[in-house]
RNA sequence: GCUGGGAUGGCGAAAUUGGUAGACGCACUAGCCUUAGGAGCUAGCGGGGCAACCCAUUGGAGGUUCGAGUCCUCUUCCCAGCACCA
């Protein structure tokens, strides 16, 4: 009889609902496994086939863990506060609460068809007052620990969503939700000091078993950089401009300062130094213009630098004691560092670009040091070194876009024009002289000087290491005027005219390649030897960094890109921020015993757009009494952002019904941390917020682990068959309900896992699901071939299959687990029957993947309890090893045949067997192999 | 530009971590079965050969090794994140 998926799947889904075999318990006799999905946002669109992929993975994983004897926590819940739900409700003219309830029940029904093992008794919903009581509780604790504070700093404001946003809610310069360009707006805001945790969040990333790209994204977002703050006095004033730089070693090359348009010296009229400003109007106009420009405009204009010089105001470079100009320019960001920089055009691309435009001097202070590591001139460590001075010149052809290359045939060595500097002769003079002597060209002009390139190499003729110091020039020939060259010079090298590209492969010395690089980019941003830097000249730039900082009274500081978390939203659908504003006592937290502050039911919850929350209009709710003095006071009307509830929900699953505490110590100790966390996207926001809250809860003793999620598995998306995202807009959405109705939940589950590696993004293919559907059918049909006695032929492969499927599920390689199952199934069909115990083992390891059909087959085999509570089968490595009897015979590393030998056969036996093969005999042609490499159980390789 | 990850048949992919490249599945081709098939079965599916076998081959170029998809150097292209962060 064919497999009737509709009937069988329904039968078991109902039975599991009734019997609750998946109830989680804090069973201290067992090891625990906490397996968690990123809980969904119940949108109105319902699920498409991409959504359940992660849920199927955790389902399979948790089912296996349960069978392996673990106490499993695999819960599900709903993240339902926030803008999407509210916007959906507004559009459809229903209350968000009603919309959310409806969407949740729709989601739950869809999930039920797939046959998940969730413990629904632990379901949570972030919009439930019993839940968000604890979200508010955490906020109050943060307030208590001064991690939550009020601020009036301008924040990102989305004019379409009518609310303030955190940096993390932006997609570049636009609101990630609606795509509207955000504005800057000053509003009283609640802010969380996430930056206090930046260092710990960065350091602890190393301890996490997470995909590298996600850790990297977090490192990027935290954006730690070490540098120095250095103060530049303003000439004729008491004021100083403090700049942040990661390159204090280049201080001697700082030839101007730049203030961001947002710098307080420019925006705050109280700063006296502006009195001496001659062109105040121009400056003010530039600042005003920059303020109206959105970040996208600032960035878009081809990054062409703009700015205005502060005429009449000068700063003192504390190292050189030179007076340098100050500019305002929008390439400096107000929000990072101190909002002011020292500009070093010689060693920073952006400063160089600006300096060229405004004709500001460029002073080289760091010179590259190269070590020749390849070729005959490779530097020899631990051998004596001799200093030498010479020049390097890039010489351009008088007519073509070609450059001079010299090939030294004796040394097999391609160079630019070089030459030693004679005592008392200027490098410039030397360069021109060398061109004349070595090549005869007389009509040469120095166009540019690149400073000195240092290089360590081995000088073969003298059998000595050299540390060369070479001033480097770019020289153009004005004509082909040429005098005679002495025959001995001519004999030494051949002259070639080469394009830049050709020169790149022609040159052998790394120092010459560096000279060539200067032609394209005039800016050297690396480290090296300091020059033109007073007492520090000649020192290593990296080592001198902090000495220079100290010498000018600067201080070493660490800066982050990460901004504090703007935590207020001027919208209705969120957790009310639990504070009261009292005219007398100021900000007063709502007493813990008064939590939760329940979101009031209202008729109109439209955002006002004025920067006030819609809650502000509900007088009866807003007006309250101060908990401290009892006088009339007003409630805070802002709500929390969408990410609040999801920042700690994984803790509530451990103990979802405790009305007296967030999570009991007993349960937290048992379940924490989350062993495997599965989801896509959210690489930065949710994970960084949750880690922040978790570390805070650790600090106040609520949780016992430093990190919430020990292991993270990243989920690849499923695209539509046409390669685009599944969306109503494109009409390419595949609904899992339809797929399941046609092929069954088991085939659907297996297909989603078989599509490709779990972290890969793949296109959905309805045609391909036929393969896994066939697999379930064929598996079903096999139960008629079960015999009493075990089939010996199947033993090795069965054990290998148990081993591989277990290991693959453990490491989230579901695609190869499925493939192994198919291989074994093919083998059973080939053999024709399977022993009863073998069959039971096989369906047991398939149970996590195909929970319905295997449960039915289990029952058919005479069992009365659930297969999902059966023990996971074990395997015997010896039986697996015994099957590896075929070993490959190679000649010179190429496969030429195979022989069958016991795995523990000695080399002599293997060699004899190999030699006996006709092909091998022919290839050896009576000779003995020169060498034999024998890897028992694998290969034997004969070298002839 | 920076950082991280990739590139293997017509397609999704696998490869015991340096040891038979292309497992498994899809699509395709031929045949069988069937009133019919978007069902099932058998065989084939890099190139050559009736065959045993031979040759080529993991984006490209070099290298290390008895042996390289895997390690090293250079290079091209693709994806993702960040991006005037000093």
PDB file of N, CA, C and O in Angstrom, chain A residues 325-389:
ATOM      1  N   UNK A 325      47.042  76.207   9.243  1.00  0.00           N
ATOM      2  CA  UNK A 325      45.665  76.682   9.056  1.00  0.00           C
ATOM      3  C   UNK A 325      44.632  75.685   9.592  1.00  0.00           C
ATOM      4  O   UNK A 325      44.932  74.500   9.778  1.00  0.00           O
ATOM      5  N   UNK A 326      43.436  76.188   9.816  1.00  0.00           N
ATOM      6  CA  UNK A 326      42.305  75.353  10.240  1.00  0.00           C
ATOM      7  C   UNK A 326      41.206  75.471   9.185  1.00  0.00           C
ATOM      8  O   UNK A 326      40.920  76.572   8.704  1.00  0.00           O
ATOM      9  N   UNK A 327      40.616  74.352   8.840  1.00  0.00           N
ATOM     10  CA  UNK A 327      39.522  74.332   7.866  1.00  0.00           C
ATOM     11  C   UNK A 327      38.291  73.711   8.510  1.00  0.00           C
ATOM     12  O   UNK A 327      38.384  72.968   9.498  1.00  0.00           O
ATOM     13  N   UNK A 328      37.147  74.041   7.924  1.00  0.00           N
ATOM     14  CA  UNK A 328      35.956  73.244   8.229  1.00  0.00           C
ATOM     15  C   UNK A 328      35.657  72.471   6.955  1.00  0.00           C
ATOM     16  O   UNK A 328      35.687  73.032   5.861  1.00  0.00           O
ATOM     17  N   UNK A 329      35.417  71.147   7.101  1.00  0.00           N
ATOM     18  CA  UNK A 329      35.131  70.338   5.914  1.00  0.00           C
ATOM     19  C   UNK A 329      34.259  69.170   6.321  1.00  0.00           C
ATOM     20  O   UNK A 329      34.424  68.620   7.415  1.00  0.00           O
ATOM     21  N   UNK A 330      33.346  68.810   5.436  1.00  0.00           N
ATOM     22  CA  UNK A 330      32.395  67.755   5.836  1.00  0.00           C
ATOM     23  C   UNK A 330      32.946  66.354   5.608  1.00  0.00           C
ATOM     24  O   UNK A 330      32.247  65.377   5.805  1.00  0.00           O
ATOM     25  N   UNK A 331      34.206  66.263   5.187  1.00  0.00           N
ATOM     26  CA  UNK A 331      34.752  64.898   5.135  1.00  0.00           C
ATOM     27  C   UNK A 331      35.152  64.426   6.524  1.00  0.00           C
ATOM     28  O   UNK A 331      35.466  63.255   6.722  1.00  0.00           O
ATOM     29  N   UNK A 332      35.106  65.326   7.474  1.00  0.00           N
ATOM     30  CA  UNK A 332      35.310  64.937   8.862  1.00  0.00           C
ATOM     31  C   UNK A 332      33.941  64.818   9.529  1.00  0.00           C
ATOM     32  O   UNK A 332      33.087  65.685   9.363  1.00  0.00           O
ATOM     33  N   UNK A 333      33.737  63.716  10.214  1.00  0.00           N
ATOM     34  CA  UNK A 333      32.440  63.425  10.805  1.00  0.00           C
ATOM     35  C   UNK A 333      32.357  63.968  12.218  1.00  0.00           C
ATOM     36  O   UNK A 333      33.275  63.788  13.014  1.00  0.00           O
ATOM     37  N   UNK A 334      31.234  64.602  12.506  1.00  0.00           N
ATOM     38  CA  UNK A 334      31.051  65.162  13.840  1.00  0.00           C
ATOM     39  C   UNK A 334      30.908  64.098  14.906  1.00  0.00           C
ATOM     40  O   UNK A 334      31.290  64.297  16.054  1.00  0.00           O
ATOM     41  N   UNK A 335      30.393  62.958  14.509  1.00  0.00           N
ATOM     42  CA  UNK A 335      30.027  61.955  15.506  1.00  0.00           C
ATOM     43  C   UNK A 335      31.135  60.993  15.880  1.00  0.00           C
ATOM     44  O   UNK A 335      30.948  60.111  16.702  1.00  0.00           O
ATOM     45  N   UNK A 336      32.292  61.120  15.257  1.00  0.00           N
ATOM     46  CA  UNK A 336      33.339  60.160  15.557  1.00  0.00           C
ATOM     47  C   UNK A 336      34.555  60.880  16.123  1.00  0.00           C
ATOM     48  O   UNK A 336      34.885  61.986  15.717  1.00  0.00           O
ATOM     49  N   UNK A 337      35.228  60.237  17.037  1.00  0.00           N
ATOM     50  CA  UNK A 337      36.411  60.839  17.649  1.00  0.00           C
ATOM     51  C   UNK A 337      36.024  62.126  18.349  1.00  0.00           C
ATOM     52  O   UNK A 337      35.049  62.179  19.079  1.00  0.00           O
ATOM     53  N   UNK A 338      36.798  63.179  18.098  1.00  0.00           N
ATOM     54  CA  UNK A 338      36.489  64.460  18.733  1.00  0.00           C
ATOM     55  C   UNK A 338      35.824  65.412  17.743  1.00  0.00           C
ATOM     56  O   UNK A 338      35.611  66.577  18.055  1.00  0.00           O
ATOM     57  N   UNK A 339      35.532  64.921  16.542  1.00  0.00           N
ATOM     58  CA  UNK A 339      34.946  65.795  15.532  1.00  0.00           C
ATOM     59  C   UNK A 339      35.965  66.726  14.909  1.00  0.00           C
ATOM     60  O   UNK A 339      35.596  67.693  14.243  1.00  0.00           O
ATOM     61  N   UNK A 340      37.244  66.443  15.164  1.00  0.00           N
ATOM     62  CA  UNK A 340      38.299  67.264  14.570  1.00  0.00           C
ATOM     63  C   UNK A 340      39.480  66.358  14.284  1.00  0.00           C
ATOM     64  O   UNK A 340      39.719  65.390  15.017  1.00  0.00           O
ATOM     65  N   UNK A 341      40.203  66.650  13.219  1.00  0.00           N
ATOM     66  CA  UNK A 341      41.371  65.825  12.896  1.00  0.00           C
ATOM     67  C   UNK A 341      42.586  66.708  12.644  1.00  0.00           C
ATOM     68  O   UNK A 341      42.464  67.885  12.312  1.00  0.00           O
ATOM     69  N   UNK A 342      43.747  66.100  12.818  1.00  0.00           N
ATOM     70  CA  UNK A 342      44.951  66.707  12.273  1.00  0.00           C
ATOM     71  C   UNK A 342      45.129  66.067  10.907  1.00  0.00           C
ATOM     72  O   UNK A 342      44.992  64.856  10.760  1.00  0.00           O
ATOM     73  N   UNK A 343      45.374  66.897   9.908  1.00  0.00           N
ATOM     74  CA  UNK A 343      45.455  66.349   8.566  1.00  0.00           C
ATOM     75  C   UNK A 343      46.910  66.172   8.170  1.00  0.00           C
ATOM     76  O   UNK A 343      47.724  67.080   8.318  1.00  0.00           O
ATOM     77  N   UNK A 344      47.215  64.947   7.693  1.00  0.00           N
ATOM     78  CA  UNK A 344      48.578  64.635   7.272  1.00  0.00           C
ATOM     79  C   UNK A 344      48.527  64.200   5.814  1.00  0.00           C
ATOM     80  O   UNK A 344      48.386  63.027   5.514  1.00  0.00           O
ATOM     81  N   UNK A 345      48.578  65.157   4.910  1.00  0.00           N
ATOM     82  CA  UNK A 345      48.352  64.836   3.498  1.00  0.00           C
ATOM     83  C   UNK A 345      49.347  63.833   2.922  1.00  0.00           C
ATOM     84  O   UNK A 345      49.010  63.122   1.995  1.00  0.00           O
ATOM     85  N   UNK A 346      50.539  63.758   3.483  1.00  0.00           N
ATOM     86  CA  UNK A 346      51.515  62.822   2.928  1.00  0.00           C
ATOM     87  C   UNK A 346      51.151  61.374   3.237  1.00  0.00           C
ATOM     88  O   UNK A 346      51.576  60.463   2.538  1.00  0.00           O
ATOM     89  N   UNK A 347      50.338  61.165   4.268  1.00  0.00           N
ATOM     90  CA  UNK A 347      50.101  59.784   4.704  1.00  0.00           C
ATOM     91  C   UNK A 347      48.636  59.439   4.907  1.00  0.00           C
ATOM     92  O   UNK A 347      48.306  58.512   5.617  1.00  0.00           O
ATOM     93  N   UNK A 348      47.755  60.222   4.313  1.00  0.00           N
ATOM     94  CA  UNK A 348      46.335  59.903   4.358  1.00  0.00           C
ATOM     95  C   UNK A 348      45.707  60.348   3.034  1.00  0.00           C
ATOM     96  O   UNK A 348      45.836  61.507   2.645  1.00  0.00           O
ATOM     97  N   UNK A 349      45.067  59.413   2.369  1.00  0.00           N
ATOM     98  CA  UNK A 349      44.507  59.661   1.034  1.00  0.00           C
ATOM     99  C   UNK A 349      43.557  60.857   1.024  1.00  0.00           C
ATOM    100  O   UNK A 349      43.595  61.693   0.127  1.00  0.00           O
ATOM    101  N   UNK A 350      42.688  60.891   2.026  1.00  0.00           N
ATOM    102  CA  UNK A 350      41.657  61.936   2.034  1.00  0.00           C
ATOM    103  C   UNK A 350      42.277  63.301   2.271  1.00  0.00           C
ATOM    104  O   UNK A 350      41.928  64.280   1.620  1.00  0.00           O
ATOM    105  N   UNK A 351      43.229  63.338   3.202  1.00  0.00           N
ATOM    106  CA  UNK A 351      43.909  64.598   3.484  1.00  0.00           C
ATOM    107  C   UNK A 351      44.704  65.056   2.263  1.00  0.00           C
ATOM    108  O   UNK A 351      44.777  66.248   1.959  1.00  0.00           O
ATOM    109  N   UNK A 352      45.281  64.103   1.552  1.00  0.00           N
ATOM    110  CA  UNK A 352      46.063  64.438   0.373  1.00  0.00           C
ATOM    111  C   UNK A 352      45.185  65.101  -0.688  1.00  0.00           C
ATOM    112  O   UNK A 352      45.522  66.133  -1.258  1.00  0.00           O
ATOM    113  N   UNK A 353      44.026  64.464  -0.886  1.00  0.00           N
ATOM    114  CA  UNK A 353      43.086  64.975  -1.876  1.00  0.00           C
ATOM    115  C   UNK A 353      42.672  66.409  -1.537  1.00  0.00           C
ATOM    116  O   UNK A 353      42.627  67.288  -2.397  1.00  0.00           O
ATOM    117  N   UNK A 354      42.383  66.628  -0.275  1.00  0.00           N
ATOM    118  CA  UNK A 354      41.965  67.948   0.202  1.00  0.00           C
ATOM    119  C   UNK A 354      43.113  68.952   0.066  1.00  0.00           C
ATOM    120  O   UNK A 354      42.932  70.072  -0.411  1.00  0.00           O
ATOM    121  N   UNK A 355      44.294  68.521   0.445  1.00  0.00           N
ATOM    122  CA  UNK A 355      45.457  69.412   0.419  1.00  0.00           C
ATOM    123  C   UNK A 355      45.795  69.845  -1.004  1.00  0.00           C
ATOM    124  O   UNK A 355      46.157  70.990  -1.263  1.00  0.00           O
ATOM    125  N   UNK A 356      45.649  68.924  -1.948  1.00  0.00           N
ATOM    126  CA  UNK A 356      45.928  69.252  -3.351  1.00  0.00           C
ATOM    127  C   UNK A 356      44.943  70.329  -3.818  1.00  0.00           C
ATOM    128  O   UNK A 356      45.318  71.272  -4.502  1.00  0.00           O
ATOM    129  N   UNK A 357      43.685  70.154  -3.427  1.00  0.00           N
ATOM    130  CA  UNK A 357      42.662  71.090  -3.870  1.00  0.00           C
ATOM    131  C   UNK A 357      42.878  72.476  -3.270  1.00  0.00           C
ATOM    132  O   UNK A 357      42.634  73.489  -3.921  1.00  0.00           O
ATOM    133  N   UNK A 358      43.328  72.521  -2.028  1.00  0.00           N
ATOM    134  CA  UNK A 358      43.464  73.806  -1.337  1.00  0.00           C
ATOM    135  C   UNK A 358      44.915  74.280  -1.251  1.00  0.00           C
ATOM    136  O   UNK A 358      45.206  75.227  -0.533  1.00  0.00           O
ATOM    137  N   UNK A 359      45.789  73.597  -2.017  1.00  0.00           N
ATOM    138  CA  UNK A 359      47.182  74.038  -2.068  1.00  0.00           C
ATOM    139  C   UNK A 359      47.876  74.100  -0.718  1.00  0.00           C
ATOM    140  O   UNK A 359      48.521  75.082  -0.381  1.00  0.00           O
ATOM    141  N   UNK A 360      47.714  73.057   0.055  1.00  0.00           N
ATOM    142  CA  UNK A 360      48.327  73.002   1.370  1.00  0.00           C
ATOM    143  C   UNK A 360      49.587  72.146   1.255  1.00  0.00           C
ATOM    144  O   UNK A 360      49.584  71.153   0.521  1.00  0.00           O
ATOM    145  N   UNK A 361      50.675  72.523   1.924  1.00  0.00           N
ATOM    146  CA  UNK A 361      51.913  71.749   1.782  1.00  0.00           C
ATOM    147  C   UNK A 361      51.772  70.300   2.245  1.00  0.00           C
ATOM    148  O   UNK A 361      51.015  70.007   3.162  1.00  0.00           O
ATOM    149  N   UNK A 362      52.531  69.446   1.561  1.00  0.00           N
ATOM    150  CA  UNK A 362      52.540  68.015   1.878  1.00  0.00           C
ATOM    151  C   UNK A 362      53.932  67.701   2.399  1.00  0.00           C
ATOM    152  O   UNK A 362      54.913  67.982   1.724  1.00  0.00           O
ATOM    153  N   UNK A 363      54.004  67.152   3.603  1.00  0.00           N
ATOM    154  CA  UNK A 363      55.335  66.847   4.123  1.00  0.00           C
ATOM    155  C   UNK A 363      55.450  65.370   4.498  1.00  0.00           C
ATOM    156  O   UNK A 363      54.726  64.863   5.348  1.00  0.00           O
ATOM    157  N   UNK A 364      56.409  64.724   3.816  1.00  0.00           N
ATOM    158  CA  UNK A 364      56.672  63.313   4.093  1.00  0.00           C
ATOM    159  C   UNK A 364      57.330  63.131   5.440  1.00  0.00           C
ATOM    160  O   UNK A 364      58.362  63.728   5.705  1.00  0.00           O
ATOM    161  N   UNK A 365      56.750  62.306   6.285  1.00  0.00           N
ATOM    162  CA  UNK A 365      57.424  62.034   7.551  1.00  0.00           C
ATOM    163  C   UNK A 365      57.600  60.549   7.844  1.00  0.00           C
ATOM    164  O   UNK A 365      58.245  60.187   8.810  1.00  0.00           O
ATOM    165  N   UNK A 366      56.999  59.695   7.007  1.00  0.00           N
ATOM    166  CA  UNK A 366      57.209  58.257   7.192  1.00  0.00           C
ATOM    167  C   UNK A 366      57.725  57.689   5.879  1.00  0.00           C
ATOM    168  O   UNK A 366      57.135  57.912   4.829  1.00  0.00           O
ATOM    169  N   UNK A 367      58.836  56.991   5.972  1.00  0.00           N
ATOM    170  CA  UNK A 367      59.430  56.421   4.766  1.00  0.00           C
ATOM    171  C   UNK A 367      59.389  54.900   4.829  1.00  0.00           C
ATOM    172  O   UNK A 367      59.738  54.305   5.851  1.00  0.00           O
ATOM    173  N   UNK A 368      58.967  54.278   3.724  1.00  0.00           N
ATOM    174  CA  UNK A 368      58.806  52.818   3.746  1.00  0.00           C
ATOM    175  C   UNK A 368      60.138  52.093   3.899  1.00  0.00           C
ATOM    176  O   UNK A 368      61.164  52.565   3.424  1.00  0.00           O
ATOM    177  N   UNK A 369      60.070  50.946   4.572  1.00  0.00           N
ATOM    178  CA  UNK A 369      61.232  50.067   4.700  1.00  0.00           C
ATOM    179  C   UNK A 369      60.843  48.730   4.096  1.00  0.00           C
ATOM    180  O   UNK A 369      59.874  48.117   4.521  1.00  0.00           O
ATOM    181  N   UNK A 370      61.557  48.302   3.089  1.00  0.00           N
ATOM    182  CA  UNK A 370      61.215  47.041   2.438  1.00  0.00           C
ATOM    183  C   UNK A 370      62.317  46.038   2.648  1.00  0.00           C
ATOM    184  O   UNK A 370      63.493  46.398   2.695  1.00  0.00           O
ATOM    185  N   UNK A 371      61.911  44.793   2.770  1.00  0.00           N
ATOM    186  CA  UNK A 371      62.894  43.731   2.914  1.00  0.00           C
ATOM    187  C   UNK A 371      62.731  42.805   1.728  1.00  0.00           C
ATOM    188  O   UNK A 371      61.644  42.302   1.456  1.00  0.00           O
ATOM    189  N   UNK A 372      63.801  42.625   0.991  1.00  0.00           N
ATOM    190  CA  UNK A 372      63.766  41.729  -0.153  1.00  0.00           C
ATOM    191  C   UNK A 372      63.698  40.295   0.374  1.00  0.00           C
ATOM    192  O   UNK A 372      64.564  39.864   1.132  1.00  0.00           O
ATOM    193  N   UNK A 373      62.644  39.578  -0.003  1.00  0.00           N
ATOM    194  CA  UNK A 373      62.521  38.214   0.527  1.00  0.00           C
ATOM    195  C   UNK A 373      62.681  37.164  -0.563  1.00  0.00           C
ATOM    196  O   UNK A 373      62.772  35.980  -0.277  1.00  0.00           O
ATOM    197  N   UNK A 374      62.660  37.602  -1.825  1.00  0.00           N
ATOM    198  CA  UNK A 374      62.727  36.610  -2.912  1.00  0.00           C
ATOM    199  C   UNK A 374      63.960  36.862  -3.778  1.00  0.00           C
ATOM    200  O   UNK A 374      64.552  37.941  -3.746  1.00  0.00           O
ATOM    201  N   UNK A 375      64.314  35.874  -4.545  1.00  0.00           N
ATOM    202  CA  UNK A 375      65.392  36.012  -5.522  1.00  0.00           C
ATOM    203  C   UNK A 375      66.780  35.952  -4.900  1.00  0.00           C
ATOM    204  O   UNK A 375      66.942  35.732  -3.696  1.00  0.00           O
ATOM    205  N   UNK A 376      67.759  36.175  -5.724  1.00  0.00           N
ATOM    206  CA  UNK A 376      69.144  36.031  -5.266  1.00  0.00           C
ATOM    207  C   UNK A 376      69.534  37.157  -4.313  1.00  0.00           C
ATOM    208  O   UNK A 376      70.520  37.050  -3.593  1.00  0.00           O
ATOM    209  N   UNK A 377      68.751  38.253  -4.329  1.00  0.00           N
ATOM    210  CA  UNK A 377      69.075  39.374  -3.456  1.00  0.00           C
ATOM    211  C   UNK A 377      68.325  39.315  -2.134  1.00  0.00           C
ATOM    212  O   UNK A 377      68.280  40.295  -1.395  1.00  0.00           O
ATOM    213  N   UNK A 378      67.723  38.150  -1.833  1.00  0.00           N
ATOM    214  CA  UNK A 378      66.964  38.031  -0.589  1.00  0.00           C
ATOM    215  C   UNK A 378      67.858  38.330   0.617  1.00  0.00           C
ATOM    216  O   UNK A 378      68.980  37.811   0.709  1.00  0.00           O
ATOM    217  N   UNK A 379      67.354  39.148   1.501  1.00  0.00           N
ATOM    218  CA  UNK A 379      68.071  39.564   2.694  1.00  0.00           C
ATOM    219  C   UNK A 379      68.398  38.364   3.566  1.00  0.00           C
ATOM    220  O   UNK A 379      67.560  37.480   3.753  1.00  0.00           O
ATOM    221  N   UNK A 380      69.624  38.298   4.052  1.00  0.00           N
ATOM    222  CA  UNK A 380      70.007  37.142   4.879  1.00  0.00           C
ATOM    223  C   UNK A 380      70.037  37.543   6.337  1.00  0.00           C
ATOM    224  O   UNK A 380      70.914  38.313   6.755  1.00  0.00           O
ATOM    225  N   UNK A 381      69.077  37.010   7.063  1.00  0.00           N
ATOM    226  CA  UNK A 381      69.001  37.291   8.492  1.00  0.00           C
ATOM    227  C   UNK A 381      70.292  36.841   9.177  1.00  0.00           C
ATOM    228  O   UNK A 381      70.937  35.895   8.733  1.00  0.00           O
ATOM    229  N   UNK A 382      70.655  37.511  10.247  1.00  0.00           N
ATOM    230  CA  UNK A 382      71.818  37.143  11.053  1.00  0.00           C
ATOM    231  C   UNK A 382      73.159  37.283  10.339  1.00  0.00           C
ATOM    232  O   UNK A 382      74.138  36.670  10.731  1.00  0.00           O
ATOM    233  N   UNK A 383      73.181  38.053   9.258  1.00  0.00           N
ATOM    234  CA  UNK A 383      74.468  38.330   8.637  1.00  0.00           C
ATOM    235  C   UNK A 383      74.709  39.835   8.708  1.00  0.00           C
ATOM    236  O   UNK A 383      73.771  40.608   8.799  1.00  0.00           O
ATOM    237  N   UNK A 384      75.985  40.258   8.645  1.00  0.00           N
ATOM    238  CA  UNK A 384      76.266  41.684   8.816  1.00  0.00           C
ATOM    239  C   UNK A 384      75.598  42.544   7.747  1.00  0.00           C
ATOM    240  O   UNK A 384      75.354  42.093   6.641  1.00  0.00           O
ATOM    241  N   UNK A 385      75.296  43.757   8.127  1.00  0.00           N
ATOM    242  CA  UNK A 385      74.594  44.678   7.241  1.00  0.00           C
ATOM    243  C   UNK A 385      75.422  45.939   7.070  1.00  0.00           C
ATOM    244  O   UNK A 385      75.978  46.466   8.021  1.00  0.00           O
ATOM    245  N   UNK A 386      75.467  46.429   5.834  1.00  0.00           N
ATOM    246  CA  UNK A 386      76.198  47.664   5.569  1.00  0.00           C
ATOM    247  C   UNK A 386      75.218  48.699   5.003  1.00  0.00           C
ATOM    248  O   UNK A 386      74.439  48.390   4.094  1.00  0.00           O
ATOM    249  N   UNK A 387      75.266  49.907   5.533  1.00  0.00           N
ATOM    250  CA  UNK A 387      74.414  50.960   4.995  1.00  0.00           C
ATOM    251  C   UNK A 387      74.935  51.397   3.641  1.00  0.00           C
ATOM    252  O   UNK A 387      76.141  51.362   3.386  1.00  0.00           O
ATOM    253  N   UNK A 388      74.011  51.808   2.778  1.00  0.00           N
ATOM    254  CA  UNK A 388      74.466  52.355   1.507  1.00  0.00           C
ATOM    255  C   UNK A 388      73.473  53.401   1.033  1.00  0.00           C
ATOM    256  O   UNK A 388      72.285  53.338   1.341  1.00  0.00           O
ATOM    257  N   UNK A 389      73.974  54.369   0.275  1.00  0.00           N
ATOM    258  CA  UNK A 389      73.124  55.435  -0.217  1.00  0.00           C
ATOM    259  C   UNK A 389      73.121  55.444  -1.722  1.00  0.00           C
ATOM    260  O   UNK A 389      74.178  55.319  -2.352  1.00  0.00           O
TER     261      UNK A 389
END
